[in-house]
PDB file of C-alpha atoms in Angstrom:
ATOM      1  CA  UNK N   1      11.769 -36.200 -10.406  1.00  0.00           C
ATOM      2  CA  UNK N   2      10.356 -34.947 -13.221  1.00  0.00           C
ATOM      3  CA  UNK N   3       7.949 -32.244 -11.693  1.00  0.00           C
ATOM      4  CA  UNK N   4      11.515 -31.061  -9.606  1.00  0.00           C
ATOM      5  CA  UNK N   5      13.086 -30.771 -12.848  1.00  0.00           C
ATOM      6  CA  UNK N   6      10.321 -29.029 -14.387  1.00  0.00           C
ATOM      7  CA  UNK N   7      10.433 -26.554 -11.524  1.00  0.00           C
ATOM      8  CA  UNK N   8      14.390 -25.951 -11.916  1.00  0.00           C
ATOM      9  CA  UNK N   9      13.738 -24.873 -15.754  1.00  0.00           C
ATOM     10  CA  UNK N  10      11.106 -22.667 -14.893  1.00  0.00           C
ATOM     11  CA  UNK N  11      13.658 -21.149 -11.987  1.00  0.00           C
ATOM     12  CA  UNK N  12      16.160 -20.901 -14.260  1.00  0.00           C
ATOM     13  CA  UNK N  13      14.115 -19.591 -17.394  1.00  0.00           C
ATOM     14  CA  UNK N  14      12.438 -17.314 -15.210  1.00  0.00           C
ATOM     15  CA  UNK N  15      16.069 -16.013 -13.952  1.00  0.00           C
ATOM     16  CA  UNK N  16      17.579 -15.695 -16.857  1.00  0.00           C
ATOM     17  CA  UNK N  17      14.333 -13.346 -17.957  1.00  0.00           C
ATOM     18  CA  UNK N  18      14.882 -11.173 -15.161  1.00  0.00           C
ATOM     19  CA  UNK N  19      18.315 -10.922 -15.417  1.00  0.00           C
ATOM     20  CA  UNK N  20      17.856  -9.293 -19.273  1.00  0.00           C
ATOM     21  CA  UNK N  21      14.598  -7.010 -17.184  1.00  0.00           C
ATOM     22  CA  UNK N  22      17.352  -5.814 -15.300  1.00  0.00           C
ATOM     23  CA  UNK N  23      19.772  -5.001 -17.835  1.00  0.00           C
ATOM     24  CA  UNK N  24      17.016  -3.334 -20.158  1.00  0.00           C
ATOM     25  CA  UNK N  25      17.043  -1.388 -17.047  1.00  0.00           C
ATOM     26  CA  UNK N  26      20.482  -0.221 -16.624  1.00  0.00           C
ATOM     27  CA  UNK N  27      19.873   0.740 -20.548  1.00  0.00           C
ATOM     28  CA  UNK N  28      17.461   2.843 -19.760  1.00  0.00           C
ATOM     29  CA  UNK N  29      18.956   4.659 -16.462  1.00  0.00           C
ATOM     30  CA  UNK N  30      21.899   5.055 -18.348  1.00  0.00           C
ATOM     31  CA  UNK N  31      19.929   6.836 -21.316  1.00  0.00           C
ATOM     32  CA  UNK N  32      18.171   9.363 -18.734  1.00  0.00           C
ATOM     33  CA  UNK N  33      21.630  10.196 -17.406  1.00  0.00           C
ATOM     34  CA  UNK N  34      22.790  10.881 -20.783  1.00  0.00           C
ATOM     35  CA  UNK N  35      19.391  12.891 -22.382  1.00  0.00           C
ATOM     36  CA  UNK N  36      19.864  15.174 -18.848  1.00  0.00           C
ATOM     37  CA  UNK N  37      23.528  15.499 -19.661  1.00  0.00           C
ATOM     38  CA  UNK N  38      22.358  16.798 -23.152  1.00  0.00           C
ATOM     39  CA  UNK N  39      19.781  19.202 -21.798  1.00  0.00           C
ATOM     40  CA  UNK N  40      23.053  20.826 -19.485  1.00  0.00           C
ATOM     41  CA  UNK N  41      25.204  20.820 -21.941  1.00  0.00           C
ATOM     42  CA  UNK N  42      23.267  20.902 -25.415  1.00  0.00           C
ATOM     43  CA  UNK N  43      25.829  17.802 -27.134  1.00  0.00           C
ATOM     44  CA  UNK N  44      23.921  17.123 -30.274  1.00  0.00           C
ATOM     45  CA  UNK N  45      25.849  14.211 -30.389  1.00  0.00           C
ATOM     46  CA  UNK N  46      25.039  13.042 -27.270  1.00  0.00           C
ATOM     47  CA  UNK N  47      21.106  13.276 -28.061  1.00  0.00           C
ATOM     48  CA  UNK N  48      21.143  11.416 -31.620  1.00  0.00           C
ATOM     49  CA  UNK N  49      23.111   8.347 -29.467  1.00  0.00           C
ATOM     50  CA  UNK N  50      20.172   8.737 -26.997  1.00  0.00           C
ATOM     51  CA  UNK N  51      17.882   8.604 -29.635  1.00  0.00           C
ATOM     52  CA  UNK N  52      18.963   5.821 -31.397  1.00  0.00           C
ATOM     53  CA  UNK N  53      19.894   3.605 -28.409  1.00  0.00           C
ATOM     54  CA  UNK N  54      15.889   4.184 -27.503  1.00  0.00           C
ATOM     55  CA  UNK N  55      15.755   1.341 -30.616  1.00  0.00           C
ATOM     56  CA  UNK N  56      18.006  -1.022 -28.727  1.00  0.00           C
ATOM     57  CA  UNK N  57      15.532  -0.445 -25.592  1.00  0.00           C
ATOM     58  CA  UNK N  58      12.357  -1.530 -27.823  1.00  0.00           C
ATOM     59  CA  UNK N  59      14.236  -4.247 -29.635  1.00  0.00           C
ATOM     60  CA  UNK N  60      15.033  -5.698 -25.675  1.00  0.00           C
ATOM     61  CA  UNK N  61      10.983  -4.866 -24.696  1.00  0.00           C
ATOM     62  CA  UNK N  62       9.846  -7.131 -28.092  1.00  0.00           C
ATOM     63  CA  UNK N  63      12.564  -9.785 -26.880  1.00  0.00           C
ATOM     64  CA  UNK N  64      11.776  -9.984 -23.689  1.00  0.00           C
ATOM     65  CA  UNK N  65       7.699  -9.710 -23.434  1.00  0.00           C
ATOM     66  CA  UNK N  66       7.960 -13.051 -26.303  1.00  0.00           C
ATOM     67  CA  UNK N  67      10.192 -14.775 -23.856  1.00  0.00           C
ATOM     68  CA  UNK N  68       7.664 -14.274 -20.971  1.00  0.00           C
ATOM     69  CA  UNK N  69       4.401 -15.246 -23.482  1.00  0.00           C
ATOM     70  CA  UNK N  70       6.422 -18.713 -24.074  1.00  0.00           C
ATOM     71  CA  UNK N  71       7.558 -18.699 -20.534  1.00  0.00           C
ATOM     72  CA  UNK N  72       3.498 -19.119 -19.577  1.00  0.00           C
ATOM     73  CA  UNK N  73       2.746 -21.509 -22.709  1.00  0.00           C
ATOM     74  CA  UNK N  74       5.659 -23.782 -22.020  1.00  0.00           C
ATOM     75  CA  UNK N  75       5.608 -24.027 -17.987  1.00  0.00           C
ATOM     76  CA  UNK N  76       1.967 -22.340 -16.965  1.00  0.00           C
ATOM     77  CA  UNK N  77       3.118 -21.263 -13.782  1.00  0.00           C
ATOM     78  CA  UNK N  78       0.038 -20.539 -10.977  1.00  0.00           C
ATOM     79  CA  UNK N  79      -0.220 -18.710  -7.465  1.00  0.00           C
ATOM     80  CA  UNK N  80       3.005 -16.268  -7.093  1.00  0.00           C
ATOM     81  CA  UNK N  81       4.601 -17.703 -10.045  1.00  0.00           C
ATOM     82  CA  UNK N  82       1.907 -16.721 -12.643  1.00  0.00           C
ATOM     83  CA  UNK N  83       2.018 -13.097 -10.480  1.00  0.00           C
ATOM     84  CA  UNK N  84       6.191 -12.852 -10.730  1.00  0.00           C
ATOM     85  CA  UNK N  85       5.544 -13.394 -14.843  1.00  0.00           C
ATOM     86  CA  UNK N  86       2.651 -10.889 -15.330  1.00  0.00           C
ATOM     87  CA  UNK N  87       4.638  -8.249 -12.919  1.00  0.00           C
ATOM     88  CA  UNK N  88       7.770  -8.370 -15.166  1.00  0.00           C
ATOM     89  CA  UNK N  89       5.480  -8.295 -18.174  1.00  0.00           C
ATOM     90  CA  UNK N  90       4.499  -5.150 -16.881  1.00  0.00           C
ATOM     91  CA  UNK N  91       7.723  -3.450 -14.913  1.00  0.00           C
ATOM     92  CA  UNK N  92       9.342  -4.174 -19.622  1.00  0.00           C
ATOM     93  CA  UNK N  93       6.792  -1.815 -20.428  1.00  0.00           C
ATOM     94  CA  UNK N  94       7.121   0.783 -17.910  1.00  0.00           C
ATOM     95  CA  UNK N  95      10.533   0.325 -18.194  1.00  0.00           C
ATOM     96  CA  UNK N  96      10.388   0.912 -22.591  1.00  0.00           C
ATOM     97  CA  UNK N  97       8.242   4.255 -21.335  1.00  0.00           C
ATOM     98  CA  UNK N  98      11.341   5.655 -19.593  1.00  0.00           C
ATOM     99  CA  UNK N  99      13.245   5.142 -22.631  1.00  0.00           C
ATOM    100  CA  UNK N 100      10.853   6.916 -24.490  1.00  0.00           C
ATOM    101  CA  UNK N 101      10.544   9.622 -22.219  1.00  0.00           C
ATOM    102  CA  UNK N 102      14.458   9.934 -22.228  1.00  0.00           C
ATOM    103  CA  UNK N 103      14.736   9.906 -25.664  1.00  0.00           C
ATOM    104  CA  UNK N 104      11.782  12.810 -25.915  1.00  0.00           C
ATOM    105  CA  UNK N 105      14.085  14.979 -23.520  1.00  0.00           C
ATOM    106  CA  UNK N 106      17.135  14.349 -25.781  1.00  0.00           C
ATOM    107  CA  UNK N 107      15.430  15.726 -28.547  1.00  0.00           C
ATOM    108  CA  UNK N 108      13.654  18.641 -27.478  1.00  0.00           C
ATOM    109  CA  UNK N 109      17.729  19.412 -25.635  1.00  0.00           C
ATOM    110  CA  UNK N 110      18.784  19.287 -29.063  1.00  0.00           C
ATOM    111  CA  UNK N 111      15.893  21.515 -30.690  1.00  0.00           C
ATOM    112  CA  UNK N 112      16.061  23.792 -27.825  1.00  0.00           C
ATOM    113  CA  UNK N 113      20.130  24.320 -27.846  1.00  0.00           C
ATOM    114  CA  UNK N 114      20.138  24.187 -31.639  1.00  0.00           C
ATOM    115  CA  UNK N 115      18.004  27.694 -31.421  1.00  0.00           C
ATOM    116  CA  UNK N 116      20.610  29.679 -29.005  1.00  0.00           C
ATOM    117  CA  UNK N 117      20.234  31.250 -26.175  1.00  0.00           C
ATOM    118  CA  UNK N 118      17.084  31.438 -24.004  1.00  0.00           C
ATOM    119  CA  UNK N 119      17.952  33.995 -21.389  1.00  0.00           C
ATOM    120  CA  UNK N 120      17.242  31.659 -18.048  1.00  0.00           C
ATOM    121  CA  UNK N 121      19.730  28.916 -16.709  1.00  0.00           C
ATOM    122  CA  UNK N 122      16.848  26.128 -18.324  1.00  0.00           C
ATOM    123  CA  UNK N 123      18.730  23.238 -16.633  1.00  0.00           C
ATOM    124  CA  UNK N 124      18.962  24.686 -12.620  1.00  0.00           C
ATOM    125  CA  UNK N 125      15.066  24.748 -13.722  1.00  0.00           C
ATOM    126  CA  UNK N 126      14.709  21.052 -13.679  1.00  0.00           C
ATOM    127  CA  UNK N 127      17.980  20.411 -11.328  1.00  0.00           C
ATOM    128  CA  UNK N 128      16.400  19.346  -8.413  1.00  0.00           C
ATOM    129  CA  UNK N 129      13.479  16.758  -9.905  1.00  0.00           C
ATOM    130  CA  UNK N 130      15.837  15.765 -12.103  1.00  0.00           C
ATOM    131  CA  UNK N 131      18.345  14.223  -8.847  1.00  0.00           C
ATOM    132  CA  UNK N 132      14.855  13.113  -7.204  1.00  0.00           C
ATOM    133  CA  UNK N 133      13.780  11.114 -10.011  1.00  0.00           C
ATOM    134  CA  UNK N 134      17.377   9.602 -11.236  1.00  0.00           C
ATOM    135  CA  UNK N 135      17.202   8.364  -7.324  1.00  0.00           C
ATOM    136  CA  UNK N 136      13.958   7.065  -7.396  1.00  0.00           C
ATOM    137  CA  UNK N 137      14.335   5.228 -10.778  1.00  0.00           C
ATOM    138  CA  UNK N 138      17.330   3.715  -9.498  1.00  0.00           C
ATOM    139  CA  UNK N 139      16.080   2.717  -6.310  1.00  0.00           C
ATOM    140  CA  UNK N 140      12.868   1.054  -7.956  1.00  0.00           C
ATOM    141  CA  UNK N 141      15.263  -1.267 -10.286  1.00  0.00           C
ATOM    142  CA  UNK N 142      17.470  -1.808  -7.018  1.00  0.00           C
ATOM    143  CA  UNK N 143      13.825  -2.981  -5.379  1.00  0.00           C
ATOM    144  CA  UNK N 144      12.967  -5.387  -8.193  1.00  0.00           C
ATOM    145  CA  UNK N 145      16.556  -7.404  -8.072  1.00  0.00           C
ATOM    146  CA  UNK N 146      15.706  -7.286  -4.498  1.00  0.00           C
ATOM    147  CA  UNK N 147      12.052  -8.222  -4.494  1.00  0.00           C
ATOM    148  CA  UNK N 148      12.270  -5.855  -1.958  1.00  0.00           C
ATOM    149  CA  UNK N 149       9.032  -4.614  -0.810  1.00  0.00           C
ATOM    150  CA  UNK N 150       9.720  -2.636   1.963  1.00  0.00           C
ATOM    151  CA  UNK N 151      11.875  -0.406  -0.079  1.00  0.00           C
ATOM    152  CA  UNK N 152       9.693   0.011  -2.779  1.00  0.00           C
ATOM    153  CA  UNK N 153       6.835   1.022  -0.550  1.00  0.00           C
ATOM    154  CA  UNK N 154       8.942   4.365   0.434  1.00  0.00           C
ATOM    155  CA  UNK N 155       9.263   4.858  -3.141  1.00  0.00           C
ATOM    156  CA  UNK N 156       6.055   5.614  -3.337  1.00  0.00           C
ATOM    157  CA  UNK N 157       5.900   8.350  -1.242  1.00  0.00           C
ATOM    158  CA  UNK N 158       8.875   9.546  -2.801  1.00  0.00           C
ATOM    159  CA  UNK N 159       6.950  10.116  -6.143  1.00  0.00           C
ATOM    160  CA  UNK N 160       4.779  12.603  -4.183  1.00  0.00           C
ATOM    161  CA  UNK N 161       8.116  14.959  -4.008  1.00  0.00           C
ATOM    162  CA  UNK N 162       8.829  14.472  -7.634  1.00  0.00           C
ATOM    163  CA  UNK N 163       4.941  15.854  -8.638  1.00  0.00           C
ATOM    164  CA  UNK N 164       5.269  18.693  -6.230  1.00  0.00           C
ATOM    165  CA  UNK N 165       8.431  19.571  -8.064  1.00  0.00           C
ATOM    166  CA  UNK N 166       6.991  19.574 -11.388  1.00  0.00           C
ATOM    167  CA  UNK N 167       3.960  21.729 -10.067  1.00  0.00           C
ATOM    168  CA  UNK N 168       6.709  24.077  -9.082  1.00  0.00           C
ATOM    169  CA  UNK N 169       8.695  23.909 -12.100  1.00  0.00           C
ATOM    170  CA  UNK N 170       5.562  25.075 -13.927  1.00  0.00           C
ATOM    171  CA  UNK N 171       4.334  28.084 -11.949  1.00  0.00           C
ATOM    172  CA  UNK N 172       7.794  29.439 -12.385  1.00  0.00           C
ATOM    173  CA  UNK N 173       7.583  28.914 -16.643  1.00  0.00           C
ATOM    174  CA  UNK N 174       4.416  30.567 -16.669  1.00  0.00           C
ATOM    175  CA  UNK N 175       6.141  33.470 -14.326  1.00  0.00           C
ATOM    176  CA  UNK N 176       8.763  33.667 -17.154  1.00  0.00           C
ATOM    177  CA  UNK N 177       6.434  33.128 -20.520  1.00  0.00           C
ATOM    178  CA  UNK N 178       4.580  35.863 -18.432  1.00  0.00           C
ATOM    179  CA  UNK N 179       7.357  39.038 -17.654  1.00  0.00           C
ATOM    180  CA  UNK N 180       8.894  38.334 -21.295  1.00  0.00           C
ATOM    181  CA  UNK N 181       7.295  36.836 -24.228  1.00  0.00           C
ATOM    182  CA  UNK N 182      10.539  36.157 -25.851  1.00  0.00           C
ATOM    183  CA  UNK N 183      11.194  33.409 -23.660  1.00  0.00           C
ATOM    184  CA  UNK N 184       7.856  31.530 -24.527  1.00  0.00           C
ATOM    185  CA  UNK N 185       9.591  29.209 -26.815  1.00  0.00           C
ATOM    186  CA  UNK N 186      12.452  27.957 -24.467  1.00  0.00           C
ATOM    187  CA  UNK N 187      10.115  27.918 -21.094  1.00  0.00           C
ATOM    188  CA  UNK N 188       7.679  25.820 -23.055  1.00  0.00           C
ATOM    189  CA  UNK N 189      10.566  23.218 -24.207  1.00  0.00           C
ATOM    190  CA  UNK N 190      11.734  23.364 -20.744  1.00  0.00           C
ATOM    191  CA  UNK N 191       8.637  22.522 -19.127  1.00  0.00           C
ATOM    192  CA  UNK N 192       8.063  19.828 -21.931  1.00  0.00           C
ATOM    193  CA  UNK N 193      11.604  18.181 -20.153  1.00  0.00           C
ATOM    194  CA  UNK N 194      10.075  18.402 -16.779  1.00  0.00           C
ATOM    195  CA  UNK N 195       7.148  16.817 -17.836  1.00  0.00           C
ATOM    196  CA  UNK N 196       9.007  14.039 -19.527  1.00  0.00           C
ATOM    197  CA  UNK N 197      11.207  14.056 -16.260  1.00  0.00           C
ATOM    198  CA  UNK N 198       8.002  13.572 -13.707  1.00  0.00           C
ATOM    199  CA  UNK N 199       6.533  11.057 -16.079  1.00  0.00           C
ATOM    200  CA  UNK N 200       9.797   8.831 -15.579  1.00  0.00           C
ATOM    201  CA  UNK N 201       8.641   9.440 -11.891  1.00  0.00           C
ATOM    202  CA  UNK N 202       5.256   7.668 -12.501  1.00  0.00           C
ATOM    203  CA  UNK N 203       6.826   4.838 -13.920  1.00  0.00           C
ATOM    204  CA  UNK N 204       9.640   4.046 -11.472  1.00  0.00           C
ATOM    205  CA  UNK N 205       6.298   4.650  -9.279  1.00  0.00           C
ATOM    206  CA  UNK N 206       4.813   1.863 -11.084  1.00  0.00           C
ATOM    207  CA  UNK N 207       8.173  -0.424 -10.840  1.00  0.00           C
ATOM    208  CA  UNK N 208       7.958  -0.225  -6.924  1.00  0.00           C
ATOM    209  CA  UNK N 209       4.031  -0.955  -7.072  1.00  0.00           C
ATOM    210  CA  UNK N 210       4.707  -4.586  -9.160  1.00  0.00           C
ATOM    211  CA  UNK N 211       7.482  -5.190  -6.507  1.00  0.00           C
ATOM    212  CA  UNK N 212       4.630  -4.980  -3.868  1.00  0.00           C
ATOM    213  CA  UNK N 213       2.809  -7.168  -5.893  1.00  0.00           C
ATOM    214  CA  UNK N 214       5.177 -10.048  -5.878  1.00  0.00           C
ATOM    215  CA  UNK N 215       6.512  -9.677  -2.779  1.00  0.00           C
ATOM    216  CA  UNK N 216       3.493  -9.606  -0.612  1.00  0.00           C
ATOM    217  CA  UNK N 217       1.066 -10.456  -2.957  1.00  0.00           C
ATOM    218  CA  UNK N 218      -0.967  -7.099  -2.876  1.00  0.00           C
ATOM    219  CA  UNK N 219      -2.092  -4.938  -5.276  1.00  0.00           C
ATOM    220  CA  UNK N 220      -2.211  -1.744  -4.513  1.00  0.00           C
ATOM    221  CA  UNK N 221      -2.498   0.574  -7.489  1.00  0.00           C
ATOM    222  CA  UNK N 222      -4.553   3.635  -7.115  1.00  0.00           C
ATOM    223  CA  UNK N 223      -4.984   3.106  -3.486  1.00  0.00           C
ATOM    224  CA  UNK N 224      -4.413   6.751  -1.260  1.00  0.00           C
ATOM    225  CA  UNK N 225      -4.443   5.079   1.996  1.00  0.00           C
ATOM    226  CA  UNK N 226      -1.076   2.668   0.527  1.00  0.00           C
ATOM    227  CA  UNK N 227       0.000   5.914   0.099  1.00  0.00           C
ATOM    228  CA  UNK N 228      -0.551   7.896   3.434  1.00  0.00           C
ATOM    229  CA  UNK N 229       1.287   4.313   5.091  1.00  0.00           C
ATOM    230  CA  UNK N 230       4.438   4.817   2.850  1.00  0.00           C
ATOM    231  CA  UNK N 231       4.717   8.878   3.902  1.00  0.00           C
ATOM    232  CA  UNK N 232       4.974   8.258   7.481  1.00  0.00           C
TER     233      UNK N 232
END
């Protein structure tokens, strides 16, 4: 009885953990909606609230990685149990990189908009990996409540769309910084948001690569031929 019970407060424990994972991560899709929002739009007081709700998101990472370290010192879970911890260890830090990226975007949509105009339509720019990667963020936290590991292997491939985008997005900058200097400064902040954009990419990328982890067990980081299976 009292290994069962043992087992129920690690279930529960362990729930409750991952309940607050997910949450952290509707923060942080919510502050990537908003720091895009300010890049349309150029709401200074939209980007200082994405800004400072980036604090709230490291405040939740701190919380939530010591509640995992005692999780392992109190119940010293093994096999898929000890793999389940160490994944969400790691899916709170990709998921505190997102909010920095988001809150990087909100500022350089406030620098940039703060200066005037820039002579190109900067957000059609970033339009299209900007819908890929909201999508593919959303579908990686949607895979982790899940555990679903099917899903999350098409995710994978779908990062592959969000890098070809950005490789895009940057021949066209250098087009622009190219024909007319005086867009140099605005092309340059604009490619900093794709950047910051295609690096959320990597880490919903990395969200969907812990799922595998737990749900099958695998590890397949850095592996091409993972890969080549999710794009067909």
């Amino acid at each position: 009885m009292t290994g069962e019970h043992s087992s129920k407060q690690y279930d529960q424990e362990l729930e409750a953990i991952r309940s607050k994972v997910l949450l952290m991560g509707g923060m942080v899709e919510t502050q990537f909606d908003e720091a895009l929002e300010c890049f349309r739009v150029g709401d200074a007081d939209r980007a200082d609230r994405v800004i400072a709700e980036d604090q709230a998101v490291n405040q939740l990472e701190v919380s939530l990685d010591d509640a995992c370290s005692h999780l392992i010192v109190r119940r010293q879970p093994t096999a898929n149990d000890l793999r389940t911890v160490m994944a969400t260890i790691k899916v709170i830090t990709d998921l505190e990189r997102i909010g920095d990226e988001a809150a990087k975007i909100a500022r350089t949509s406030k620098s940039l908009h703060e200066r005037g105009a820039i002579g190109f339509a900067h957000y059609d720019m970033v339009r299209t990996i900007a819908k890929a990667t909201c999508e593919q963020l959303h579908d990686a936290l949607d895979s982790f409540a899940r555990l679903d590991g099917k899903r999350a292997l098409q995710l994978i491939a779908a990062d592959e769309v969000v890098d070809h985008e950005f490789r895009t997005i940057m021949r066209t900058m250098v087009t622009f910084m190219m024909e007319d200097p005086r867009t140099i400064s605005s092309a340059l902040d604009t490619l900093w948001v794709a950047k910051a954009i295609e690096r959320i990419g990597d880490h919903a990328k990395n969200i969907a690569e812990y799922v595998i982890y737990v749900a099958e067990g695998r590890d397949i980081r850095h592996m091409k031929a993972v890969a080549d299976q999710a794009a067909t």
